[in-house]
GROMACS .gro file of C-alpha atoms in nm:
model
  407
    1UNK     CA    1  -3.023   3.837   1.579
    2UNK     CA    2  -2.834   3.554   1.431
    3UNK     CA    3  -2.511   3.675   1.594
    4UNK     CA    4  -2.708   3.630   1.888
    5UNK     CA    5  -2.835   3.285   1.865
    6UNK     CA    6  -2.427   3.202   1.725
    7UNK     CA    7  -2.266   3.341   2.089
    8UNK     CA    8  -2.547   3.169   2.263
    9UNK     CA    9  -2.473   2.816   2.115
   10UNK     CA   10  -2.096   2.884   2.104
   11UNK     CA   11  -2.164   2.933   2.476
   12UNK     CA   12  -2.414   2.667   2.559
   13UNK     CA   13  -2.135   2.402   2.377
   14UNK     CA   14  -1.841   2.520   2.579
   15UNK     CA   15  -2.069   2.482   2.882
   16UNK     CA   16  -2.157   2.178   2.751
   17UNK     CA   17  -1.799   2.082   2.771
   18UNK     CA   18  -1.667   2.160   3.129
   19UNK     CA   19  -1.945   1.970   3.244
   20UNK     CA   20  -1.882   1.668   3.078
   21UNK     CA   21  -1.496   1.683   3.200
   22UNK     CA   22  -1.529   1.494   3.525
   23UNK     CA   23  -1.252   1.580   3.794
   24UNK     CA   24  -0.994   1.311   3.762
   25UNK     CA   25  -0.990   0.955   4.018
   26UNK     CA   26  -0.687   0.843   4.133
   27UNK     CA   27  -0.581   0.540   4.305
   28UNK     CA   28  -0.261   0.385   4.456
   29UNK     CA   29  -0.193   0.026   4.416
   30UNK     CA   30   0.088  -0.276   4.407
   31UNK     CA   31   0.130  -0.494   4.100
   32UNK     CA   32   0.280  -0.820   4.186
   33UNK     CA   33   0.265  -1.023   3.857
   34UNK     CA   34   0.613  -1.024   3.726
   35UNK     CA   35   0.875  -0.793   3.848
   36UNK     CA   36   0.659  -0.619   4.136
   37UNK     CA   37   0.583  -0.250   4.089
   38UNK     CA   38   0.326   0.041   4.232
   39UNK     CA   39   0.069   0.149   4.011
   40UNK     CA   40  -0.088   0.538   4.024
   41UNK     CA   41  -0.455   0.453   3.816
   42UNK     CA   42  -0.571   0.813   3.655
   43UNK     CA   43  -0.957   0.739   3.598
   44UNK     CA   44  -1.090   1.005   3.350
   45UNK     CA   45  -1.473   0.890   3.420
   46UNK     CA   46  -1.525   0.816   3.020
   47UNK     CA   47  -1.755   0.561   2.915
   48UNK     CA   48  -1.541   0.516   2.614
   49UNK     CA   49  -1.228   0.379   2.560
   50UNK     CA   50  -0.878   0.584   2.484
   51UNK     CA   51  -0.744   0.621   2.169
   52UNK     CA   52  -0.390   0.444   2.181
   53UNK     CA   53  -0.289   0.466   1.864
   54UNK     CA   54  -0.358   0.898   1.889
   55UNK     CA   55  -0.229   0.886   2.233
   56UNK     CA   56   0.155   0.850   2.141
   57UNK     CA   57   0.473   0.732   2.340
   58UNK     CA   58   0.476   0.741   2.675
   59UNK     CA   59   0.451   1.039   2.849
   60UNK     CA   60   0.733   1.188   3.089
   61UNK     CA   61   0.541   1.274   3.462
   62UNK     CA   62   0.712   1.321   3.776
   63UNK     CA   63   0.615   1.304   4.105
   64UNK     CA   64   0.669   1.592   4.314
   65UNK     CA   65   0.608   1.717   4.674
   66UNK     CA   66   0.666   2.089   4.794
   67UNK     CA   67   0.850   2.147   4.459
   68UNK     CA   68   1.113   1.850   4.505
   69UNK     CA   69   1.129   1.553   4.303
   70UNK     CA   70   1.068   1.236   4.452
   71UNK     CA   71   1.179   1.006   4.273
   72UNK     CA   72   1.538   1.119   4.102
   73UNK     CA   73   1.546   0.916   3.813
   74UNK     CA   74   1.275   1.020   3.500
   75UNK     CA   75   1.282   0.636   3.400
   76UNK     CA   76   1.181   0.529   3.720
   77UNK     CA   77   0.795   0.707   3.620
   78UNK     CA   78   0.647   0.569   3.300
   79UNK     CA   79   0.273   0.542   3.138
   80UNK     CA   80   0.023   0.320   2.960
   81UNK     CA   81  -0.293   0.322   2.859
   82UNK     CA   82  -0.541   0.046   3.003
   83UNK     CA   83  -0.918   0.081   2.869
   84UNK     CA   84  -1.028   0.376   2.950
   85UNK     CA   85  -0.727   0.462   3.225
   86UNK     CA   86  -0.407   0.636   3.199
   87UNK     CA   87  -0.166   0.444   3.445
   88UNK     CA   88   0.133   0.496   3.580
   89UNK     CA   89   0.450   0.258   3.724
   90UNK     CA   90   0.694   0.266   3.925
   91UNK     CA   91   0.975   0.030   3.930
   92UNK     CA   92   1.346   0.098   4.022
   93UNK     CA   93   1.326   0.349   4.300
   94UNK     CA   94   1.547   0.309   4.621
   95UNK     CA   95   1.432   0.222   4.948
   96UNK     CA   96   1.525   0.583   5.025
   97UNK     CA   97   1.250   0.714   4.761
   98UNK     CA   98   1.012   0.449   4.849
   99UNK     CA   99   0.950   0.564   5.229
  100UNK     CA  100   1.021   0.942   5.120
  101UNK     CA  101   0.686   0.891   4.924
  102UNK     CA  102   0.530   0.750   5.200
  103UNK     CA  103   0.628   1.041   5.415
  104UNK     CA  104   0.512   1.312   5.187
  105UNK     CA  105   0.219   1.102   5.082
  106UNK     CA  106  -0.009   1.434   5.203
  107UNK     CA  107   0.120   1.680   4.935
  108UNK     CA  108   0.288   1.451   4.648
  109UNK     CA  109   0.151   1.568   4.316
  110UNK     CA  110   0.207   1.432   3.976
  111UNK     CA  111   0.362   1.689   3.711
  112UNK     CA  112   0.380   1.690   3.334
  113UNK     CA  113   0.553   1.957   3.189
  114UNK     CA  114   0.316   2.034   2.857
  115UNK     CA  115  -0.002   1.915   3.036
  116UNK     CA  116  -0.223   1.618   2.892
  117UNK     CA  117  -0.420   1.551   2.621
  118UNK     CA  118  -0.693   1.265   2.642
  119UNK     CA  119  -0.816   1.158   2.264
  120UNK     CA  120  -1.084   0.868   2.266
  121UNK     CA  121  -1.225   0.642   2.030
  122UNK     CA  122  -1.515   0.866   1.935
  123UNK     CA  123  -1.297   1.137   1.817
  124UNK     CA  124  -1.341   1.331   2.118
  125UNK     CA  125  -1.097   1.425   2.356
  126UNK     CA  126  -1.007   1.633   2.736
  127UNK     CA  127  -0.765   1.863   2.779
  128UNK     CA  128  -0.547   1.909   3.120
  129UNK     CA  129  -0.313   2.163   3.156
  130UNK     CA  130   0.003   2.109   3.367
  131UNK     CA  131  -0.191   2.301   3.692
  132UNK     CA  132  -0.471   2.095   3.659
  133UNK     CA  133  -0.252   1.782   3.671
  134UNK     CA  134  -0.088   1.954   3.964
  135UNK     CA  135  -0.370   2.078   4.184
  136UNK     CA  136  -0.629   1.761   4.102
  137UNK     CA  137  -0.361   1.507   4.189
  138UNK     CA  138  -0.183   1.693   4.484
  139UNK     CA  139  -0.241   1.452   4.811
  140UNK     CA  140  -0.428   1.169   4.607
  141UNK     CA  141  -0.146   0.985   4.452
  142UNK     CA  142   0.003   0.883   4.791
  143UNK     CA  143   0.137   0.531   4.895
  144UNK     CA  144   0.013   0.404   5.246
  145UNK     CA  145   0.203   0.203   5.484
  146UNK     CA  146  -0.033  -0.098   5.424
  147UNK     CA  147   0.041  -0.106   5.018
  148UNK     CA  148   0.384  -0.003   5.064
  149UNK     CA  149   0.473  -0.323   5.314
  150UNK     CA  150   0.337  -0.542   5.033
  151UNK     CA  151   0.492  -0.398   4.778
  152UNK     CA  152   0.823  -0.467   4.980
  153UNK     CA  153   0.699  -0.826   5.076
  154UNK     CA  154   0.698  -0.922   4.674
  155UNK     CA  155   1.077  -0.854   4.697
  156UNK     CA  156   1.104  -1.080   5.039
  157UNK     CA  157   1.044  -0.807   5.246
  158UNK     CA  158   1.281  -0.471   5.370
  159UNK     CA  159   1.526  -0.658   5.494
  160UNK     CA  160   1.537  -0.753   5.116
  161UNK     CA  161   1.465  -0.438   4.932
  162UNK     CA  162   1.708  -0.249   5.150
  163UNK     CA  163   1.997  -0.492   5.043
  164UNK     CA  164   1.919  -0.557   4.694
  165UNK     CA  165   2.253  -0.458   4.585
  166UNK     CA  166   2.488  -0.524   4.339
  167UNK     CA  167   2.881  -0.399   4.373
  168UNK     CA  168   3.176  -0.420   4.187
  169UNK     CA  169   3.548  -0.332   4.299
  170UNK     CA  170   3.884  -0.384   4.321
  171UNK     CA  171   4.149  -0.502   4.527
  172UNK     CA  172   4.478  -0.308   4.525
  173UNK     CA  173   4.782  -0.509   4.480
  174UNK     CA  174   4.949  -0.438   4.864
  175UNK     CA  175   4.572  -0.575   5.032
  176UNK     CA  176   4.561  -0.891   4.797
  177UNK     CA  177   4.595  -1.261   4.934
  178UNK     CA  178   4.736  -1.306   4.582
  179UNK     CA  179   4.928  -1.029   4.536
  180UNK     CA  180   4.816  -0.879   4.250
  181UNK     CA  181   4.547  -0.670   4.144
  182UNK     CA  182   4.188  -0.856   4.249
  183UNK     CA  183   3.889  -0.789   4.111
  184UNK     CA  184   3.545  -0.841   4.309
  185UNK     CA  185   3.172  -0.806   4.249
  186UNK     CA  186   2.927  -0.845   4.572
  187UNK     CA  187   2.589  -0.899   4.514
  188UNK     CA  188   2.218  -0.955   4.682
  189UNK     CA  189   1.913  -1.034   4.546
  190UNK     CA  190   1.533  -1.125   4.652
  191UNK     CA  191   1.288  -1.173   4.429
  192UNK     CA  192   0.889  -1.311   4.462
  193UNK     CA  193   0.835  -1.571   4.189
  194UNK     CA  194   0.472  -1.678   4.332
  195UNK     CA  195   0.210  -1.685   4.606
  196UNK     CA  196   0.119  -1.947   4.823
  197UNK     CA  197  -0.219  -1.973   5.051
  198UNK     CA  198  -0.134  -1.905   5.455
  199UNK     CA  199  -0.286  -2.098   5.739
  200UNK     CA  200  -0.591  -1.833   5.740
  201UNK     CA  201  -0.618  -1.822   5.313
  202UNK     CA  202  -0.417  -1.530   5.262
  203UNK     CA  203  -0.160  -1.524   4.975
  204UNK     CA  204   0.204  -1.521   5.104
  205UNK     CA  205   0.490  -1.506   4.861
  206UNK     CA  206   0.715  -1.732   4.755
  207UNK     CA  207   1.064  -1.549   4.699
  208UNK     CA  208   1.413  -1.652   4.570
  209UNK     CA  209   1.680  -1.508   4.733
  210UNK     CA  210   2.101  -1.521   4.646
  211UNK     CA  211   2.343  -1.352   4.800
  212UNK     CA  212   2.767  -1.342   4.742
  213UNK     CA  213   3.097  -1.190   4.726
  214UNK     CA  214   3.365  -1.367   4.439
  215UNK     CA  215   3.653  -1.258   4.308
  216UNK     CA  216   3.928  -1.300   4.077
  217UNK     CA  217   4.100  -1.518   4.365
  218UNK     CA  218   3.876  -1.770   4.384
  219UNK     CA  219   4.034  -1.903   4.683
  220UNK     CA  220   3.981  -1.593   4.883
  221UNK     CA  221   3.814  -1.698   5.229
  222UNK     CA  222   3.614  -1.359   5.265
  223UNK     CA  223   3.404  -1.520   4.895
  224UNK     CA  224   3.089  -1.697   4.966
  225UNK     CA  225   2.751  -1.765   4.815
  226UNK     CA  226   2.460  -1.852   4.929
  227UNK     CA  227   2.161  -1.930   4.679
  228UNK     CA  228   1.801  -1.984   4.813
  229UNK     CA  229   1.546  -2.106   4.574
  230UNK     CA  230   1.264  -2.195   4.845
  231UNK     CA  231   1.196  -1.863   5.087
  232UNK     CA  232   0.871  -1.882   5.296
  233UNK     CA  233   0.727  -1.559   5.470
  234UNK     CA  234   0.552  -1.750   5.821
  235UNK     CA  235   0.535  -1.393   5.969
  236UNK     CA  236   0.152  -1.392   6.050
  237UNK     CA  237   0.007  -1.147   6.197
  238UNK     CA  238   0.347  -1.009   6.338
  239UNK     CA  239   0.479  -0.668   6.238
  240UNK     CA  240   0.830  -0.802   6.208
  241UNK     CA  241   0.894  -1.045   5.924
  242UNK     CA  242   0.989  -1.376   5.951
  243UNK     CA  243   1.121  -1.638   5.713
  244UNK     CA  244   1.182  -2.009   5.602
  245UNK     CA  245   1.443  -2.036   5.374
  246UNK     CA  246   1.582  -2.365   5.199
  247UNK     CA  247   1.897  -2.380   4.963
  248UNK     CA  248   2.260  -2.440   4.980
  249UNK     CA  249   2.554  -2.230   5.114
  250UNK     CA  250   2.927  -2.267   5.045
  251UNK     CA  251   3.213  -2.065   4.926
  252UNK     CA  252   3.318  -1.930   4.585
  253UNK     CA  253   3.433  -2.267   4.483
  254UNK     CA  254   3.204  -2.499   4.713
  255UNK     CA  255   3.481  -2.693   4.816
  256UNK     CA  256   3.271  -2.612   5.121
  257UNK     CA  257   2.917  -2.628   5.085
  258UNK     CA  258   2.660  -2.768   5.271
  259UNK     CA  259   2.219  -2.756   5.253
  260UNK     CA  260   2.093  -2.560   5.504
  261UNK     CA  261   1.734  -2.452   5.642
  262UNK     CA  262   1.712  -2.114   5.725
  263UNK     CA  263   1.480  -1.932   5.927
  264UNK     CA  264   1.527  -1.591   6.056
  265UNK     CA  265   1.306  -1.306   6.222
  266UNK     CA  266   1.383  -0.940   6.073
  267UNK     CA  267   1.288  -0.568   6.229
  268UNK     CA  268   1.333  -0.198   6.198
  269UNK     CA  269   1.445  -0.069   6.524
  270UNK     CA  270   1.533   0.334   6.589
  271UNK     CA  271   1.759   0.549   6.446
  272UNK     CA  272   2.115   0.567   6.633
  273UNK     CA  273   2.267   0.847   6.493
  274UNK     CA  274   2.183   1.158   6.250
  275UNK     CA  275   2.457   1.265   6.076
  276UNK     CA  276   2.259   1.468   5.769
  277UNK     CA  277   2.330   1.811   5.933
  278UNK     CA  278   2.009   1.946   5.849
  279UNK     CA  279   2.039   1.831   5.490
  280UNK     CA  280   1.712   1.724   5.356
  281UNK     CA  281   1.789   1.285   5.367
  282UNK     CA  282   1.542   1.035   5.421
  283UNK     CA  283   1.735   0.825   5.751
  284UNK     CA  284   1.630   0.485   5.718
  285UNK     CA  285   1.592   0.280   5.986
  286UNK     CA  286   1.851   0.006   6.099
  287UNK     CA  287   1.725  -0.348   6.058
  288UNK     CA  288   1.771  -0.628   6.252
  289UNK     CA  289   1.820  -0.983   6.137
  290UNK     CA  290   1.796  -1.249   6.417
  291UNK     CA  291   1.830  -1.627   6.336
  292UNK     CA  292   1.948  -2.006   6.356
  293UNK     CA  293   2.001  -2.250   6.116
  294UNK     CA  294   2.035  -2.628   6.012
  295UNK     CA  295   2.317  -2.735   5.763
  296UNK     CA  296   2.434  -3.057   5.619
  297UNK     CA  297   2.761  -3.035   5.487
  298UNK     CA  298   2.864  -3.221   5.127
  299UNK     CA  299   3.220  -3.083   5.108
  300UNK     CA  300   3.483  -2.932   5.322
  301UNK     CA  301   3.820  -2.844   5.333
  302UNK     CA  302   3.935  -2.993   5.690
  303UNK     CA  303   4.150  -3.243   5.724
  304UNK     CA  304   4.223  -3.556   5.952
  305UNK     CA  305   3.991  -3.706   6.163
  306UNK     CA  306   3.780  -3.363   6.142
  307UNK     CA  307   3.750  -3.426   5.767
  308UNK     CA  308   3.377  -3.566   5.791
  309UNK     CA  309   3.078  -3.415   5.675
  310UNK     CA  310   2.880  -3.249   5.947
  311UNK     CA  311   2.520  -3.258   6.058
  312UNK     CA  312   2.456  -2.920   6.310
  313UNK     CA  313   2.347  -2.573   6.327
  314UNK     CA  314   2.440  -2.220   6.367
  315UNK     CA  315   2.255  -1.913   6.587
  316UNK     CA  316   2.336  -1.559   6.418
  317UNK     CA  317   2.230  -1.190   6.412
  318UNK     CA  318   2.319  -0.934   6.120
  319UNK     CA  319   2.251  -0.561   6.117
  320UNK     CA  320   2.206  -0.358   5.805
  321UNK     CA  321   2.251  -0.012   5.860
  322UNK     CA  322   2.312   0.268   5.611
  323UNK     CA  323   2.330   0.619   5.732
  324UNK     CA  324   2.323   0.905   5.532
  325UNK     CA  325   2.594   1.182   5.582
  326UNK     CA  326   2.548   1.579   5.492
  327UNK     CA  327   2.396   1.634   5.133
  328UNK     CA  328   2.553   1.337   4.920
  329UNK     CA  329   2.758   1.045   5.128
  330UNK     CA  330   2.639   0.741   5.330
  331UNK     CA  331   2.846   0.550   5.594
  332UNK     CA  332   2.703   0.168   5.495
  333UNK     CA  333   2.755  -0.068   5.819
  334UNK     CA  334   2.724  -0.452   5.814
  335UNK     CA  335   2.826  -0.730   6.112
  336UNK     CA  336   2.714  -1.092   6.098
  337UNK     CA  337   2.768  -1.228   6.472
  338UNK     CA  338   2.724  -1.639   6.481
  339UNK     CA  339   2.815  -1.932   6.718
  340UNK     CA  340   2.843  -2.282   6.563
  341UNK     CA  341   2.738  -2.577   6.740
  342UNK     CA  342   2.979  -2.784   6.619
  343UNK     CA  343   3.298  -2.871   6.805
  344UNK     CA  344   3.467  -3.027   6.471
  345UNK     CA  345   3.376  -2.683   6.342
  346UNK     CA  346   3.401  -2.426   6.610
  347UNK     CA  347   3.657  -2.668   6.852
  348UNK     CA  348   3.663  -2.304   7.042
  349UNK     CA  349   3.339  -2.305   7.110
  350UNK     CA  350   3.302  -1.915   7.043
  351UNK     CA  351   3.137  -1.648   6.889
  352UNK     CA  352   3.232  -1.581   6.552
  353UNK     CA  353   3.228  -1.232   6.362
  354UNK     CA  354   3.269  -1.025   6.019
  355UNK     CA  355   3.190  -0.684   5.960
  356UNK     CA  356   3.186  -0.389   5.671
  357UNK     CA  357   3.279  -0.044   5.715
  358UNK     CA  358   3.212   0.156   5.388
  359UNK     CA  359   3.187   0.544   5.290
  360UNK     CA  360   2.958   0.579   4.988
  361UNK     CA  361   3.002   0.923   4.761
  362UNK     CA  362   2.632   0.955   4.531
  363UNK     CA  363   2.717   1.046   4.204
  364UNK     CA  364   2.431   1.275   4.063
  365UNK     CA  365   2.158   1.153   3.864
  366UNK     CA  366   2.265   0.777   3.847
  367UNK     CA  367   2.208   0.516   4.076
  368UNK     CA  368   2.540   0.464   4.159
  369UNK     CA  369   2.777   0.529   4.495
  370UNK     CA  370   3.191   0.545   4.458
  371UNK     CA  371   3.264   0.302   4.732
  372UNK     CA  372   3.563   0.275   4.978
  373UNK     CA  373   3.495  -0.043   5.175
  374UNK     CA  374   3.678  -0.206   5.475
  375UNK     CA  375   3.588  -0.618   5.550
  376UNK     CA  376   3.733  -0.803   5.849
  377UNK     CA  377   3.627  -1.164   6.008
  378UNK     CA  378   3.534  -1.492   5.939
  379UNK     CA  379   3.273  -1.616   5.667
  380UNK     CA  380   3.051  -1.830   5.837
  381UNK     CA  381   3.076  -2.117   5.527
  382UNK     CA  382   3.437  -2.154   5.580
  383UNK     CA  383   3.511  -1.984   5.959
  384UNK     CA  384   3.831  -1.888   5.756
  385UNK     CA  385   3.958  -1.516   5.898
  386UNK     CA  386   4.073  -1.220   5.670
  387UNK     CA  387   4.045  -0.875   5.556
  388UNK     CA  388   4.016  -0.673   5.251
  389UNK     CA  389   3.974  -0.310   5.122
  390UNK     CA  390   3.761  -0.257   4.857
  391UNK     CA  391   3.759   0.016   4.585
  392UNK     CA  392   3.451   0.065   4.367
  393UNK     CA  393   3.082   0.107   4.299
  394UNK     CA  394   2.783   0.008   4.444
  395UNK     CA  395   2.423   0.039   4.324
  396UNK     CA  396   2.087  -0.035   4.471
  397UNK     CA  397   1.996  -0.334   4.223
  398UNK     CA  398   1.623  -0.184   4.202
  399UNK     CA  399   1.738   0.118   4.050
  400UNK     CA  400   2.003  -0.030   3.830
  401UNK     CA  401   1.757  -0.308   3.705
  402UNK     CA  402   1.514  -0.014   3.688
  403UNK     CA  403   1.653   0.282   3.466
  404UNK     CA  404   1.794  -0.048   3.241
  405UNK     CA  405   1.450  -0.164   3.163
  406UNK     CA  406   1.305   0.146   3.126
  407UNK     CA  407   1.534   0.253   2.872
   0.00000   0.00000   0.00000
């Protein structure tokens, strides 16, 4: 009889148990204090609080979709506890990963190897193996279009995102101004730094943006740098993006600089080409970057009666467009078309152009392409004409700044 009554609590507690583990909440969400990054919320329906201290170091989940990572990079995922909420971020993942997730939103699933294990501050705690992770997250964890455009409007927008880039090369002796062995680093970089209130109380960023190519020959006229500290987003209620920018503009040196206002009006527009061969590549779209501009010059290098300091403007229109070839390379093209009003400037009176050819090889499981890049035309600071081949790497600055600061 006792035996009896023993089975028949033993069983009455472990009932007891499944019903008191909840299925899991989750949640999808942009965090744009600091360095702007998309939050995964795990809500385990506890009135009481996780134990930190018992819950350990961070745990190692990936995101997957029909058996395929998502994101490459481990470092890219990490955990924290918050109350009574396990939470994941993401920070560092290409633009590439970014819409992938969006596109496979419908069967992404989070995945732990060992499963989880909950402990709370009442000595309790819930158990998850790795197939209940699996099954209870699959096409919950997904990142719509509407959180995913503001995750990329903290960064300035895709225009930004999509060229945050830093790269670092060199210059063979035979294709140097200087002849010698150049060194070069190009760079571009958009960051939010704050909100301000629109024209219907909505918050709207406030972004710095810098962008550059220098070089061991300082005097080389394909070096330039522009540095933006004010950036406004005046889009509305427009699908593309448009922006105010305010900052200065000159080359490596600024023996020719000038302050310019900046406003521009960027969009996606259709693939052109598909060159993946049936290879599984996210193609991302071309963008667009249509514009004009108002400069005051402080310094210059003409000479003569041309010598003074101009007051004018510029019209211009960039594409962006990097196109990914087979299993593992990219073709990366660039073009900056402008016409400058001024006659001191542009006596011609024509349209000016410089353009980027380069062929990127990924190396696996960093964030980083070998680079073979091919620059001709005339920097728009300086009008100066030249061209230069590049040998090097490039990397997508939100996964290099990413897998640093998640080390």
């Amino acid at each position: 009889m006792r035996s009896i009554v023993a089975c028949v609590m033993i069983f009455c507690s472990v009932a007891l148990m499944a019903q008191e583990q909840e299925p899991l909440k989750f949640s999808t969400d942009v965090n744009t204090v600091g360095t702007p990054t998309i939050v995964i919320v795990i809500d385990f329906s506890s009135a009481v609080r996780i134990d930190n201290a018992q819950f350990g170091t961070s745990l190692d989940f990936d995101i997957y979709s029909q058996k395929e990572k998502i994101f490459v990079s481990s470092s890219i995922v990490k955990s924290f506890i918050v109350n009574r909420t396990l939470q994941l971020t993401i920070q560092g993942a290409t633009k590439a990963e970014i819409e992938m997730f969006v596109a496979l939103s419908g069967s992404a699933y989070l995945s732990i190897e060992n499963g989880l294990n909950v402990p709370f501050t009442d000595g309790t705690s819930l158990r998850f193996s790795s197939k209940d992770i699996e099954s209870q997250s699959r096409g919950k964890i997904g990142l719509g279009t509407e959180t995913r455009d503001m995750y990329f409007k903290a960064f300035g927008g895709e225009y930004a995102y999509a060229n945050n880039s830093f790269g670092w090369g060199m210059t063979p002796k035979s294709e140097s101004d200087i002849d010698k062995l150049e060194l070069n680093a190009e760079f571009s970089f958009q960051q939010m730094y704050g909100f301000r209130k629109g024209k219907a109380g909505e918050q709207k960023p406030l972004v710095f943006y810098s962008k550059g190519r220098v070089s061991t020959s300082s005097k080389d006229s394909l070096n330039f740098l522009y540095i933006y500290p004010l950036n406004f987003d005046i889009s509305g209620a427009s699908e593309a993006q448009m922006m105010a920018r305010l900052g200065v503009e000159g080359n490596q040196t600024f023996s020719s600089g000038r302050m310019a206002f900046n406003f521009s009006y960027e969009k996606l527009i259709n693939n052109l080409v598909d060159f993946t061969y049936g290879n599984n590549r996210l193609r991302l779209k071309p963008i667009i970057n249509l514009g004009g501009k108002i400069y005051k010059e402080f310094d210059n290098m003409r000479i003569g009666p041309d010598s003074e300091n101009e007051l004018s403007g510029q019209v211009y229109a960039n594409l962006y467009y990097n196109i990914p070839v087979m299993n593992n390379y990219s073709i990366i093209l660039e073009s900056n078309a402008y016409y400058d009003f001024s006659e001191k400037i542009n006596p011609d009176q024509k349209i000016r152009l410089n353009y980027s050819i380069a062929l990127g090889i990924d190396l696996p499981k960093t964030p980083f392409k070998t680079l073979f890049k091919y620059k001709d035309g005339q920097v728009d600071v300086n009008n100066l004409a030249d061209s230069n081949l590049t040998i090097g790497l490039l990397a997508d600055l939100e996964s290099l700044v990413g897998s640093s600061a998640n080390r």
